[in-house]
């Protein structure tokens, strides 16, 4: 039906930001609120899709934005490794896979079993050795199911539109997703904010859409593009 353009379609979307533990009380994280991914989950459910939201440390106040929408299955995760496992499991049966979560590129090589204390480092600050996390999106692209559409996000700091599009193009080519949603982030833009401005690039890095507005409006514009 016209009001259920995604009826019968399975969609999985990740949202939020991973936290990589340093010790039992500390982590390396980022400022992603999960709002854009949650808005996509809601909009897709409203269009009839069967939606799984893989939520990386998304605050309950943000998840409440799903209230009143058709059911969305929520899988909470913490670390990049947990996010990867959840996405790979869900992607096996999904027609549309959207990686909106901000994933830590690195994690501490080891997690201290007890709290790191200043008293244990009297002479110099401790150092945290990092190891690289897998690129989840690239892994999903490598195992893409026949007919599956995969969407990535790229949050970039850029001085100009030209630089932003250049960074986006390089990332589109590197990741191999069908679409890459590029947005500018900084101290005052992007993360945590209710509004957003994005450029959507195709697999070769060509811009196919610009959208600006609330995260709900951006979600609608993106799903319109996917519905075509
Ligand atoms: O390389 P960058 O982090 O900018 O790429 C962003 C895109 O890649 C997002 O879709 C993000 O969810 C995904 N990503 C990932 N695994 C990582 C890093 C990023 O899936 N380790």
Short mmCIF file of C-alpha atoms and ligand atoms in Angstrom, two decimals, residues 14 80 83 99-105 133-138 140 151-156 171 174-175 180, ligand 1:
data_model
loop_
_atom_site.label_atom_id
_atom_site.label_comp_id
_atom_site.label_asym_id
_atom_site.label_seq_id
_atom_site.Cartn_x
_atom_site.Cartn_y
_atom_site.Cartn_z
CA UNK A 14 22.47 0.83 14.49
CA UNK A 80 32.15 -2.30 19.11
CA UNK A 83 27.72 -4.09 18.03
CA UNK A 99 25.10 1.76 10.19
CA UNK A 100 24.33 5.05 11.88
CA UNK A 101 26.23 4.27 15.09
CA UNK A 102 29.53 5.96 15.88
CA UNK A 103 31.99 3.14 16.41
CA UNK A 104 35.24 3.58 18.33
CA UNK A 105 38.07 2.95 15.89
CA UNK A 133 38.57 -2.31 16.22
CA UNK A 134 37.25 -4.07 13.12
CA UNK A 135 35.40 -1.92 10.60
CA UNK A 136 31.90 -3.31 11.04
CA UNK A 137 30.47 -1.62 7.96
CA UNK A 138 33.17 -2.98 5.69
CA UNK A 140 28.84 -6.15 6.39
CA UNK A 151 23.97 2.42 4.14
CA UNK A 152 26.88 3.96 6.02
CA UNK A 153 27.29 7.26 7.80
CA UNK A 154 30.28 9.58 7.93
CA UNK A 155 30.53 12.29 10.55
CA UNK A 156 33.33 14.61 9.54
CA UNK A 171 35.09 7.23 2.45
CA UNK A 174 36.71 2.85 0.87
CA UNK A 175 33.59 1.49 2.55
CA UNK A 180 26.96 7.09 2.50
O1 LIG B 1 35.53 5.51 9.16
P1 LIG B 1 34.36 6.14 9.83
O2 LIG B 1 34.26 5.82 11.29
O3 LIG B 1 34.20 7.61 9.59
O4 LIG B 1 33.12 5.47 9.09
C1 LIG B 1 31.83 5.75 9.47
C2 LIG B 1 30.91 4.62 9.06
O5 LIG B 1 31.54 3.37 9.29
C3 LIG B 1 29.66 4.61 9.90
O6 LIG B 1 28.62 4.02 9.15
C4 LIG B 1 30.07 3.73 11.08
O7 LIG B 1 28.95 3.14 11.67
C5 LIG B 1 30.94 2.70 10.38
N1 LIG B 1 32.05 2.15 11.19
C6 LIG B 1 32.07 0.80 11.46
N2 LIG B 1 33.09 0.26 12.19
C7 LIG B 1 34.11 1.03 12.63
C8 LIG B 1 34.11 2.41 12.34
C9 LIG B 1 33.06 2.93 11.63
O8 LIG B 1 31.14 0.11 11.05
N3 LIG B 1 35.09 0.48 13.33
#
